CSV table of C-alpha atoms in Angstrom, one decimal:
chain,number,residue,atom,x,y,z
A,11,MET,CA,89.8,116.9,158.7
A,12,GLU,CA,86.9,119.3,158.0
A,13,GLY,CA,87.7,121.8,155.3
A,14,GLN,CA,90.0,119.4,153.5
A,15,PRO,CA,89.3,118.3,149.9
A,16,GLU,CA,87.0,115.2,149.6
A,17,ILE,CA,89.7,113.1,147.9
A,18,LEU,CA,92.1,113.8,150.7
A,19,GLN,CA,89.5,113.0,153.3
A,20,THR,CA,88.8,109.7,151.6
A,21,ALA,CA,92.6,108.8,151.4
A,22,ILE,CA,93.0,109.7,155.1
A,23,GLY,CA,90.0,107.5,156.0
A,24,TYR,CA,91.5,104.5,154.1
A,25,GLY,CA,94.8,105.1,155.8
A,26,LEU,CA,93.2,105.1,159.3
A,27,GLN,CA,91.3,101.9,158.4
A,28,GLY,CA,94.6,100.3,157.3
A,29,TRP,CA,96.4,101.3,160.5
A,30,ASP,CA,93.6,99.9,162.6
A,31,MET,CA,93.8,96.6,160.7
A,32,ALA,CA,97.5,96.5,161.1
A,33,LYS,CA,97.2,97.0,164.9
A,34,VAL,CA,94.7,94.1,165.0
A,35,TRP,CA,97.0,91.9,163.0
A,36,LEU,CA,100.1,92.7,165.1
A,37,LEU,CA,98.3,92.0,168.5
A,38,SER,CA,96.2,89.0,167.5
A,39,PRO,CA,97.6,85.4,168.1
A,40,ALA,CA,95.5,84.2,165.1
A,41,ALA,CA,97.2,86.8,162.9
A,42,TRP,CA,100.7,85.6,164.0
A,43,SER,CA,99.7,82.1,163.2
A,44,GLN,CA,98.6,83.2,159.8
A,45,PHE,CA,102.0,85.0,159.3
A,46,ALA,CA,103.7,81.8,160.2
A,47,ILE,CA,101.6,79.9,157.7
A,48,LEU,CA,102.5,82.4,155.0
A,49,VAL,CA,106.2,82.0,155.8
A,50,VAL,CA,105.9,78.2,155.7
A,51,ALA,CA,104.0,78.3,152.4
A,52,TRP,CA,106.7,80.5,150.9
A,53,LEU,CA,109.6,78.3,152.1
A,54,LEU,CA,107.8,75.2,150.9
A,55,ALA,CA,107.2,76.8,147.5
A,56,VAL,CA,110.9,77.8,147.2
A,57,LEU,CA,112.0,74.3,148.2
A,58,ILE,CA,109.6,72.5,145.8
A,59,THR,CA,110.5,74.8,143.0
A,60,GLY,CA,114.2,74.2,143.5
A,61,ARG,CA,113.6,70.4,143.3
A,62,ILE,CA,111.2,70.1,140.4
A,63,ARG,CA,112.2,73.1,138.1
A,64,PRO,CA,115.4,71.5,136.8
A,65,ALA,CA,113.5,68.3,136.0
A,66,LEU,CA,110.7,70.2,134.2
A,67,THR,CA,113.3,72.2,132.3
A,68,ARG,CA,114.9,69.0,131.0
A,69,LEU,CA,111.5,67.6,130.2
A,70,LEU,CA,110.2,70.6,128.3
A,71,THR,CA,113.4,71.5,126.4
A,72,PRO,CA,113.2,70.0,122.9
A,73,ALA,CA,116.2,68.5,121.1
A,74,ALA,CA,118.2,70.8,118.9
A,75,GLY,CA,116.8,71.2,115.4
A,76,GLN,CA,113.2,70.2,116.3
A,77,ASP,CA,110.7,72.6,114.9
A,78,GLY,CA,107.4,70.7,114.9
A,79,PRO,CA,104.2,71.6,116.7
A,80,ILE,CA,105.1,69.5,119.7
A,81,ALA,CA,108.5,71.1,120.0
A,82,SER,CA,106.9,74.6,119.7
A,83,ALA,CA,104.3,73.7,122.4
A,84,ARG,CA,107.1,72.5,124.7
A,85,ARG,CA,109.1,75.7,124.2
A,86,PHE,CA,105.9,77.7,124.9
A,87,MET,CA,105.3,75.9,128.2
A,88,LEU,CA,109.0,76.3,129.1
A,89,MET,CA,108.5,80.1,129.1
A,90,PHE,CA,106.2,79.9,132.0
A,91,LEU,CA,108.5,78.1,134.5
A,92,PRO,CA,109.3,81.4,136.3
A,93,LEU,CA,105.7,81.4,137.5
A,94,LEU,CA,106.1,78.1,139.3
A,95,MET,CA,107.3,79.5,142.6
A,96,PRO,CA,104.6,82.3,143.2
A,97,LEU,CA,101.8,80.0,141.9
A,98,LEU,CA,102.9,77.2,144.2
A,99,ALA,CA,103.0,79.7,147.1
A,100,TYR,CA,99.5,80.9,146.2
A,101,GLY,CA,98.2,77.3,146.2
A,102,LEU,CA,99.8,76.4,149.5
A,103,THR,CA,98.6,79.6,151.0
A,104,GLY,CA,95.1,78.8,149.9
A,105,ILE,CA,95.3,75.4,151.7
A,106,GLY,CA,96.5,77.3,154.8
A,107,GLU,CA,93.7,79.8,154.6
A,108,SER,CA,91.0,77.1,154.6
A,109,VAL,CA,92.7,75.5,157.7
A,110,THR,CA,93.0,78.8,159.5
A,111,ARG,CA,89.4,79.8,158.8
A,112,SER,CA,88.2,76.4,160.1
A,113,ILE,CA,90.2,76.8,163.3
A,114,PHE,CA,90.1,80.6,164.1
A,115,GLY,CA,87.1,81.6,162.0
A,116,SER,CA,89.1,84.3,160.3
A,117,GLY,CA,91.9,84.5,157.7
A,118,ASP,CA,92.3,88.1,156.6
A,119,VAL,CA,96.1,88.1,157.0
A,120,ILE,CA,96.6,84.9,155.1
A,121,ALA,CA,94.1,86.1,152.4
A,122,PHE,CA,96.2,89.2,152.0
A,123,GLY,CA,99.3,87.1,151.6
A,124,LYS,CA,97.6,84.9,149.1
A,125,ARG,CA,96.8,88.0,147.0
A,126,LEU,CA,100.4,89.2,147.4
A,127,PHE,CA,101.7,86.0,145.8
A,128,MET,CA,99.3,86.5,142.9
A,129,VAL,CA,100.6,90.1,142.5
A,130,LEU,CA,104.2,88.6,142.4
A,131,ALA,CA,103.1,86.2,139.8
A,132,ALA,CA,101.7,89.1,137.7
A,133,ARG,CA,105.0,91.0,138.1
A,134,VAL,CA,107.0,88.0,137.0
A,135,LEU,CA,104.7,87.6,134.0
A,136,VAL,CA,105.2,91.2,132.9
A,137,ARG,CA,108.9,91.4,133.6
A,138,GLU,CA,110.3,88.0,132.6
A,139,ILE,CA,107.8,86.1,130.4
A,140,VAL,CA,106.1,88.6,128.1
A,141,THR,CA,108.5,89.8,125.4
A,142,ASP,CA,106.2,91.5,122.9
A,143,PRO,CA,106.6,95.2,123.4
A,144,PHE,CA,102.9,95.9,123.0
A,145,LEU,CA,101.9,93.2,125.6
A,146,LYS,CA,104.6,94.4,128.0
A,147,VAL,CA,103.3,98.0,127.9
A,148,LEU,CA,99.7,96.7,128.4
A,149,GLY,CA,100.9,94.6,131.3
A,150,ARG,CA,102.5,97.6,133.0
A,151,LEU,CA,99.7,100.0,132.4
A,152,VAL,CA,96.7,97.7,133.0
A,153,LEU,CA,97.6,94.4,134.6
A,154,MET,CA,99.8,95.7,137.4
A,155,PRO,CA,97.4,98.5,138.5
A,156,VAL,CA,94.6,95.9,138.6
A,157,ALA,CA,96.8,93.5,140.5
A,158,LEU,CA,97.6,96.2,143.1
A,159,LEU,CA,93.9,97.0,143.5
A,160,TYR,CA,93.3,93.2,143.9
A,161,LEU,CA,96.1,93.1,146.6
A,162,PHE,CA,94.3,95.7,148.8
A,163,ASP,CA,90.9,94.2,148.0
A,164,LEU,CA,89.8,97.5,146.3
A,165,LEU,CA,89.0,95.9,142.9
A,166,GLY,CA,85.3,95.7,143.6
A,167,LEU,CA,85.1,99.2,144.9
A,168,ALA,CA,87.0,100.6,141.8
A,169,ASN,CA,84.6,98.7,139.6
A,170,ASP,CA,81.6,100.2,141.3
A,171,ARG,CA,83.0,103.8,141.2
A,172,LEU,CA,83.9,103.5,137.5
A,173,ALA,CA,80.5,101.9,136.7
A,174,ALA,CA,78.8,104.9,138.3
A,175,ILE,CA,80.6,107.4,136.1
A,176,SER,CA,78.6,108.0,132.9
A,177,VAL,CA,80.1,109.2,129.6
A,178,ASP,CA,77.6,110.5,127.0
A,179,LEU,CA,78.4,110.3,123.3
A,180,GLY,CA,75.4,111.9,121.6
A,181,ASN,CA,72.4,109.7,122.3
A,182,ILE,CA,74.5,106.8,123.5
A,183,SER,CA,75.6,106.6,127.1
A,184,PHE,CA,78.6,104.5,128.3
A,185,SER,CA,80.0,104.0,131.8
A,186,ALA,CA,83.7,104.7,132.3
A,187,LEU,CA,84.1,101.0,133.2
A,188,SER,CA,82.7,99.8,129.9
A,189,LEU,CA,84.9,102.3,128.0
A,190,ILE,CA,88.0,101.1,129.8
A,191,ARG,CA,87.0,97.5,129.3
A,192,GLY,CA,86.3,98.1,125.6
A,193,ALA,CA,89.7,99.9,125.1
A,194,VAL,CA,91.6,97.1,126.7
A,195,SER,CA,89.6,94.4,124.9
A,196,ALA,CA,90.1,96.2,121.6
A,197,ALA,CA,93.9,96.4,122.2
A,198,LEU,CA,94.1,92.7,123.1
A,199,LEU,CA,91.8,91.6,120.2
A,200,PHE,CA,93.8,93.8,117.7
A,201,TRP,CA,97.1,92.2,118.9
A,202,LEU,CA,95.6,88.7,118.9
A,203,GLY,CA,94.1,89.2,115.4
A,204,ARG,CA,97.5,90.5,114.1
A,205,TRP,CA,99.3,87.5,115.6
A,206,SER,CA,96.7,85.0,114.4
A,207,ASN,CA,96.8,86.5,110.9
A,208,SER,CA,100.6,86.3,110.8
A,209,GLN,CA,100.6,82.7,112.0
A,210,SER,CA,97.9,81.7,109.5
A,211,GLU,CA,99.8,83.4,106.6
A,212,ASP,CA,103.0,81.6,107.5
A,213,PHE,CA,101.1,78.3,107.6
A,214,ILE,CA,99.4,78.9,104.3
A,215,ARG,CA,102.7,79.9,102.6
A,216,ARG,CA,104.3,76.6,103.6
A,217,GLN,CA,101.6,74.7,101.7
A,218,GLU,CA,103.6,74.1,98.5
A,219,ASP,CA,100.8,71.9,97.1
A,220,LEU,CA,98.5,74.9,96.7
A,221,ARG,CA,98.8,77.2,93.7
A,222,PRO,CA,100.1,80.7,94.5
A,223,ALA,CA,96.8,82.2,93.6
A,224,THR,CA,95.0,79.8,96.0
A,225,ARG,CA,97.4,80.6,98.7
A,226,GLU,CA,96.8,84.3,98.3
A,227,LEU,CA,93.1,83.8,98.3
A,228,ALA,CA,93.3,81.7,101.4
A,229,MET,CA,95.4,84.3,103.2
A,230,LYS,CA,92.9,87.1,102.3
A,231,ALA,CA,90.0,84.9,103.5
A,232,SER,CA,91.7,84.1,106.8
A,233,GLN,CA,92.5,87.8,107.3
A,234,ILE,CA,88.9,88.8,106.8
A,235,ALA,CA,87.6,86.0,109.0
A,236,ILE,CA,90.0,86.8,111.9
A,237,PHE,CA,89.5,90.5,112.0
A,238,GLY,CA,85.7,90.2,111.3
A,239,ALA,CA,85.4,87.8,114.3
A,240,ALA,CA,87.5,90.2,116.4
A,241,PHE,CA,85.2,93.1,115.5
A,242,LEU,CA,82.0,91.2,116.3
A,243,LEU,CA,83.5,90.0,119.6
A,244,LEU,CA,84.5,93.5,120.5
A,245,MET,CA,80.9,94.8,119.8
A,246,SER,CA,79.6,92.0,122.0
A,247,ILE,CA,82.0,92.9,124.9
A,248,MET,CA,81.1,96.6,124.7
A,249,GLY,CA,77.4,95.7,124.8
A,250,ILE,CA,76.6,97.4,121.4
A,251,ASP,CA,73.6,96.0,119.7
A,252,LEU,CA,74.7,94.2,116.5
A,253,THR,CA,71.5,95.3,114.7
A,254,ALA,CA,73.2,98.7,114.4
A,255,ILE,CA,75.7,97.1,112.2
A,256,ALA,CA,72.9,96.4,109.7
A,257,VAL,CA,72.2,100.2,109.5
A,258,LEU,CA,75.9,100.8,109.0
A,259,GLY,CA,76.0,98.1,106.2
A,260,GLY,CA,73.0,99.8,104.5
A,261,ALA,CA,74.8,103.2,104.6
A,262,LEU,CA,78.0,101.6,103.3
A,263,GLY,CA,76.0,100.1,100.4
A,264,VAL,CA,74.6,103.5,99.5
A,265,GLY,CA,78.1,104.9,99.7
A,266,ILE,CA,79.4,102.2,97.3
A,267,GLY,CA,76.6,102.9,95.0
A,268,LEU,CA,77.2,106.6,94.9
A,269,GLY,CA,80.9,107.1,95.1
A,270,LEU,CA,82.9,104.0,95.8
A,271,GLN,CA,82.3,102.0,92.6
A,272,GLN,CA,85.9,102.0,91.6
A,273,ILE,CA,87.1,100.7,94.9
A,274,ALA,CA,84.4,98.0,94.9
A,275,ALA,CA,85.3,97.1,91.3
A,276,ASN,CA,89.0,96.8,92.2
A,277,PHE,CA,88.1,94.6,95.2
A,278,VAL,CA,85.9,92.3,93.2
A,279,SER,CA,88.5,92.2,90.4
A,280,GLY,CA,91.1,91.1,93.0
A,281,VAL,CA,88.9,88.3,94.2
A,282,ILE,CA,88.4,87.1,90.6
A,283,LEU,CA,92.2,87.2,89.9
A,284,LEU,CA,92.9,85.1,93.0
A,285,LEU,CA,90.1,82.6,92.1
A,286,GLU,CA,91.2,82.2,88.4
A,287,GLY,CA,94.9,82.1,89.2
A,288,GLN,CA,95.8,83.4,85.7
A,289,THR,CA,97.8,86.3,87.1
A,290,THR,CA,99.5,85.9,90.5
A,291,VAL,CA,102.5,86.8,92.5
A,292,GLY,CA,105.8,86.1,90.7
A,293,ASP,CA,104.4,86.4,87.2
A,294,TYR,CA,106.2,88.7,84.7
A,295,VAL,CA,103.5,90.7,82.9
A,296,VAL,CA,103.4,93.3,80.2
A,297,LEU,CA,100.5,95.8,80.4
A,298,ASP,CA,98.6,97.5,77.7
A,299,ASP,CA,100.4,100.8,78.3
A,300,GLY,CA,103.8,99.2,77.8
A,301,SER,CA,104.7,98.8,81.5
A,302,GLU,CA,106.2,95.5,82.4
A,303,GLY,CA,107.6,93.8,85.4
A,304,THR,CA,107.2,91.1,88.1
A,305,ILE,CA,104.2,91.0,90.4
A,306,VAL,CA,105.6,91.1,93.9
A,307,LYS,CA,102.4,91.6,95.9
A,308,MET,CA,98.6,91.5,95.4
A,309,THR,CA,96.3,93.3,97.7
A,310,ALA,CA,92.6,93.7,97.9
A,311,ARG,CA,92.7,96.9,95.8
A,312,ALA,CA,95.8,96.7,93.5
A,313,ALA,CA,98.8,94.7,92.4
A,314,ILE,CA,102.4,95.8,93.0
A,315,LEU,CA,104.6,95.5,89.9
A,316,GLU,CA,108.4,95.7,90.2
A,317,THR,CA,110.0,96.8,86.9
A,318,PRO,CA,113.4,95.6,85.8
A,319,ASP,CA,114.9,99.0,86.9
A,320,GLY,CA,113.7,98.5,90.5
A,321,ARG,CA,110.6,100.8,90.5
A,322,TRP,CA,107.4,99.7,92.0
A,323,ILE,CA,104.2,100.4,90.1
A,324,VAL,CA,100.7,100.2,91.8
A,325,VAL,CA,98.3,98.7,89.2
A,326,PRO,CA,94.6,98.6,90.1
A,327,ASN,CA,93.2,95.1,89.9
A,328,GLU,CA,90.5,96.2,87.5
A,329,ASP,CA,93.2,96.8,84.8
A,330,PHE,CA,94.0,93.1,84.8
A,331,ILE,CA,90.3,92.3,84.0
A,332,THR,CA,89.3,95.1,81.6
A,333,SER,CA,92.5,95.4,79.5
A,334,ARG,CA,94.9,93.1,77.7
A,335,VAL,CA,97.7,91.8,79.8
A,336,ILE,CA,100.5,89.6,78.4
A,337,ASN,CA,101.6,87.1,81.1
A,338,LEU,CA,105.0,85.9,80.1
A,339,SER,CA,105.1,83.4,83.0
A,340,ASP,CA,101.8,81.7,82.3
A,341,ALA,CA,102.8,79.2,79.5
A,342,GLY,CA,106.0,77.6,80.6
A,343,SER,CA,109.5,78.9,81.2
A,344,GLN,CA,111.1,78.6,77.7
A,345,ARG,CA,110.9,81.7,75.5
A,346,ARG,CA,111.9,82.4,71.9
A,347,TYR,CA,113.6,85.7,70.9
A,348,GLU,CA,115.2,87.2,67.8
A,349,ALA,CA,118.3,89.2,67.1
A,350,ASP,CA,118.5,91.2,63.9
A,351,PHE,CA,121.7,92.1,61.9
A,352,SER,CA,122.8,92.9,58.4
A,353,VAL,CA,125.7,92.1,56.1
A,354,SER,CA,126.9,93.9,53.0
A,355,TYR,CA,125.9,92.9,49.4
A,356,ASP,CA,129.5,91.8,48.8
A,357,THR,CA,129.1,88.9,51.2
A,358,ASP,CA,128.4,85.3,50.2
A,359,ILE,CA,125.1,85.1,52.1
A,360,ASN,CA,124.9,81.3,51.8
A,361,ARG,CA,127.7,81.1,54.4
A,362,ILE,CA,125.8,83.2,57.0
A,363,PRO,CA,123.5,80.6,58.6
A,364,ALA,CA,126.3,78.1,59.0
A,365,LEU,CA,128.5,80.8,60.6
A,366,ILE,CA,126.0,82.4,63.0
A,367,GLU,CA,124.0,79.4,64.3
A,368,PRO,CA,127.0,77.7,65.9
A,369,ALA,CA,128.2,81.0,67.4
A,370,VAL,CA,124.9,81.6,69.1
A,371,ALA,CA,124.5,78.0,70.1
A,372,ALA,CA,127.8,78.2,72.0
A,373,LEU,CA,126.3,80.6,74.5
A,374,ASP,CA,125.5,78.7,77.7
A,375,PHE,CA,122.0,80.1,78.2
A,376,VAL,CA,120.8,79.3,74.7
A,377,LEU,CA,118.9,76.0,74.2
A,378,THR,CA,120.2,73.7,71.5
A,379,GLU,CA,117.9,70.6,71.6
A,380,GLY,CA,115.8,69.8,68.5
A,381,ALA,CA,113.4,72.5,67.5
A,382,ARG,CA,114.8,74.8,70.2
A,383,ALA,CA,118.2,75.1,68.4
A,384,PRO,CA,119.2,78.6,67.0
A,385,GLU,CA,118.0,79.3,63.5
A,386,CYS,CA,119.3,82.0,61.2
A,387,GLU,CA,116.9,83.3,58.5
A,388,LEU,CA,117.2,85.7,55.6
A,389,LYS,CA,114.7,88.5,56.2
A,390,ALA,CA,115.0,91.1,53.4
A,391,PHE,CA,117.2,92.8,50.8
A,392,ALA,CA,117.4,96.2,52.3
A,393,ASP,CA,118.7,99.5,51.0
A,394,SER,CA,122.1,99.3,52.6
A,395,GLY,CA,122.6,95.5,53.0
A,396,VAL,CA,121.1,92.1,53.4
A,397,ASP,CA,119.0,91.7,56.6
A,398,PHE,CA,119.2,88.5,58.7
A,399,SER,CA,117.6,87.4,61.9
A,400,VAL,CA,118.6,84.7,64.3
A,401,GLU,CA,116.0,83.0,66.4
A,402,TYR,CA,117.0,81.5,69.7
A,403,TRP,CA,115.3,79.9,72.7
A,404,VAL,CA,116.3,80.5,76.4
A,405,GLU,CA,115.1,79.3,79.8
A,406,GLY,CA,113.7,82.5,81.2
A,407,ILE,CA,112.2,85.8,80.4
A,408,GLU,CA,114.0,88.6,78.5
A,409,ASP,CA,113.2,91.9,80.0
A,410,VAL,CA,113.8,95.5,79.0
A,411,THR,CA,117.4,95.3,80.2
A,412,GLY,CA,118.3,92.9,77.2
A,413,LYS,CA,120.1,90.5,79.4
A,414,TYR,CA,120.1,87.8,76.7
A,415,GLN,CA,120.1,89.8,73.4
A,416,SER,CA,123.2,91.7,74.4
A,417,ASP,CA,125.4,88.5,74.6
A,418,VAL,CA,123.8,87.2,71.3
A,419,LEU,CA,124.7,90.4,69.4
A,420,PHE,CA,128.2,90.3,70.8
A,421,ALA,CA,128.5,86.6,69.5
A,422,ILE,CA,127.2,87.7,66.0
A,423,TRP,CA,129.6,90.6,65.8
A,424,ASN,CA,132.6,88.5,66.8
A,425,ALA,CA,131.7,85.7,64.4
A,426,LEU,CA,131.3,88.1,61.4
A,427,LYS,CA,134.5,90.0,62.2
A,428,ALA,CA,136.5,86.8,62.5
A,429,GLU,CA,135.5,86.0,58.9
A,430,GLY,CA,136.1,89.5,57.6
A,431,ILE,CA,132.4,90.0,56.8
A,432,GLU,CA,131.4,93.6,56.7
A,433,ILE,CA,128.4,94.9,58.6
A,434,PRO,CA,127.2,97.8,56.3
A,435,PHE,CA,126.5,101.3,57.3
A,436,PRO,CA,123.6,103.3,55.7
A,437,GLN,CA,124.4,104.3,52.1
A,438,ARG,CA,122.8,106.8,49.7
A,439,VAL,CA,123.4,107.4,45.9
A,440,LEU,CA,123.5,111.1,45.0
A,441,HIS,CA,123.1,112.4,41.4
A,442,HIS,CA,124.7,115.8,41.0
A,443,VAL,CA,124.0,117.7,37.8
A,444,GLY,CA,126.6,120.3,37.1
A,445,LEU,CA,127.1,122.9,34.3
A,446,ASN,CA,128.3,120.2,31.8
A,447,SER,CA,125.3,118.0,32.7
A,448,GLN,CA,127.6,115.2,33.8
A,449,PRO,CA,126.2,113.0,36.5
A,450,LEU,CA,128.3,112.3,39.6
A,451,VAL,CA,127.8,109.2,41.7
A,452,GLU,CA,128.9,109.2,45.3
A,453,ALA,CA,128.4,106.8,48.1
A,454,GLY,CA,128.7,107.8,51.7
A,455,ASP,CA,127.2,108.1,55.2
A,456,ALA,CA,123.7,109.3,55.2
A,457,ALA,CA,124.7,111.9,57.7
């Protein structure tokens, strides 16, 4: 073996030790008795599992349509039934190990078998129970290698070797074991934080008694609390002194003071909006620059506005605080709108209100009760005709697509045409002075 690489020599040494142990096991009566106990423990586990698993399945399966917390807990426990057989075998083998050690003074074989049943349980957990893709990959890359090291009783040796390897990052030194432990812990904490945040958001959204703004604020607060706790726990696991966070906080404060004022202002504005509740998700708003639409999402930095033509506009939260915003959803659901039209001067204008008001009221979306009934008013005597306006109330918000006004204008047009009333076109009077100085009056299209 001299002249071979060190890693190969170590592997050969472990192989020879394993072969010596196998020969001892094969030739020892105590080892054969332990093999027999392992087989008996496995058979008993299979027999007991076959008897009690159907009963447990019936007991834990909730009735169809049940979605309460108890039903969810029963479904969760039902997922772990495949672990019943290897865990039973592990427990029975543990009892056999204590008996064997008391009689023969040794139990290496049965201890190896007990560890083998635990490895089988880890394999069942990864292959059959875990369904989340991230956890499944983590189980294959982390849990199964650790289980194999545990099977051959090499877990302590691997920990010692990894702890002896030092990784230097500037003035900070970490062991390879702490880095691996930190990476795995960070992955698990990130997944757990994401899952907890999703569950808490779903729970808060179901609280219909809370205002939408309160629900949004509660979701943001729970998100900050969950990931903040995960970060502090990770720092504690990795052994990083939390006083260093104070230095980081001071540096962050200086950064905010020097160059992040706008981001901080938007964050504070978002908190104010959520606390006041005057502008929240689902509101139809008109901004100072003329943009309008429905708020579909509010984040810590900005609000997402969906316009009537399907575009999404990202509006900083500060704009809702420092500029004028018209919230059309904040004062009830009924709105008043106007539709303008004109008739010629040859028309008996006293007939117009009685003609237009019933025509507009006949539309199914127009309100007709009391003061909400359509009202036609004379607006002005214009150059080309007499201007009228009909005011009408609807249950909803008129957006830039003109979803209500278009039908109202159609109703006005049809009512006027049915009565033979002319809608005037623009007219001009021209005075033409010719050679005989005779004025000529003509009427026609302005074009």
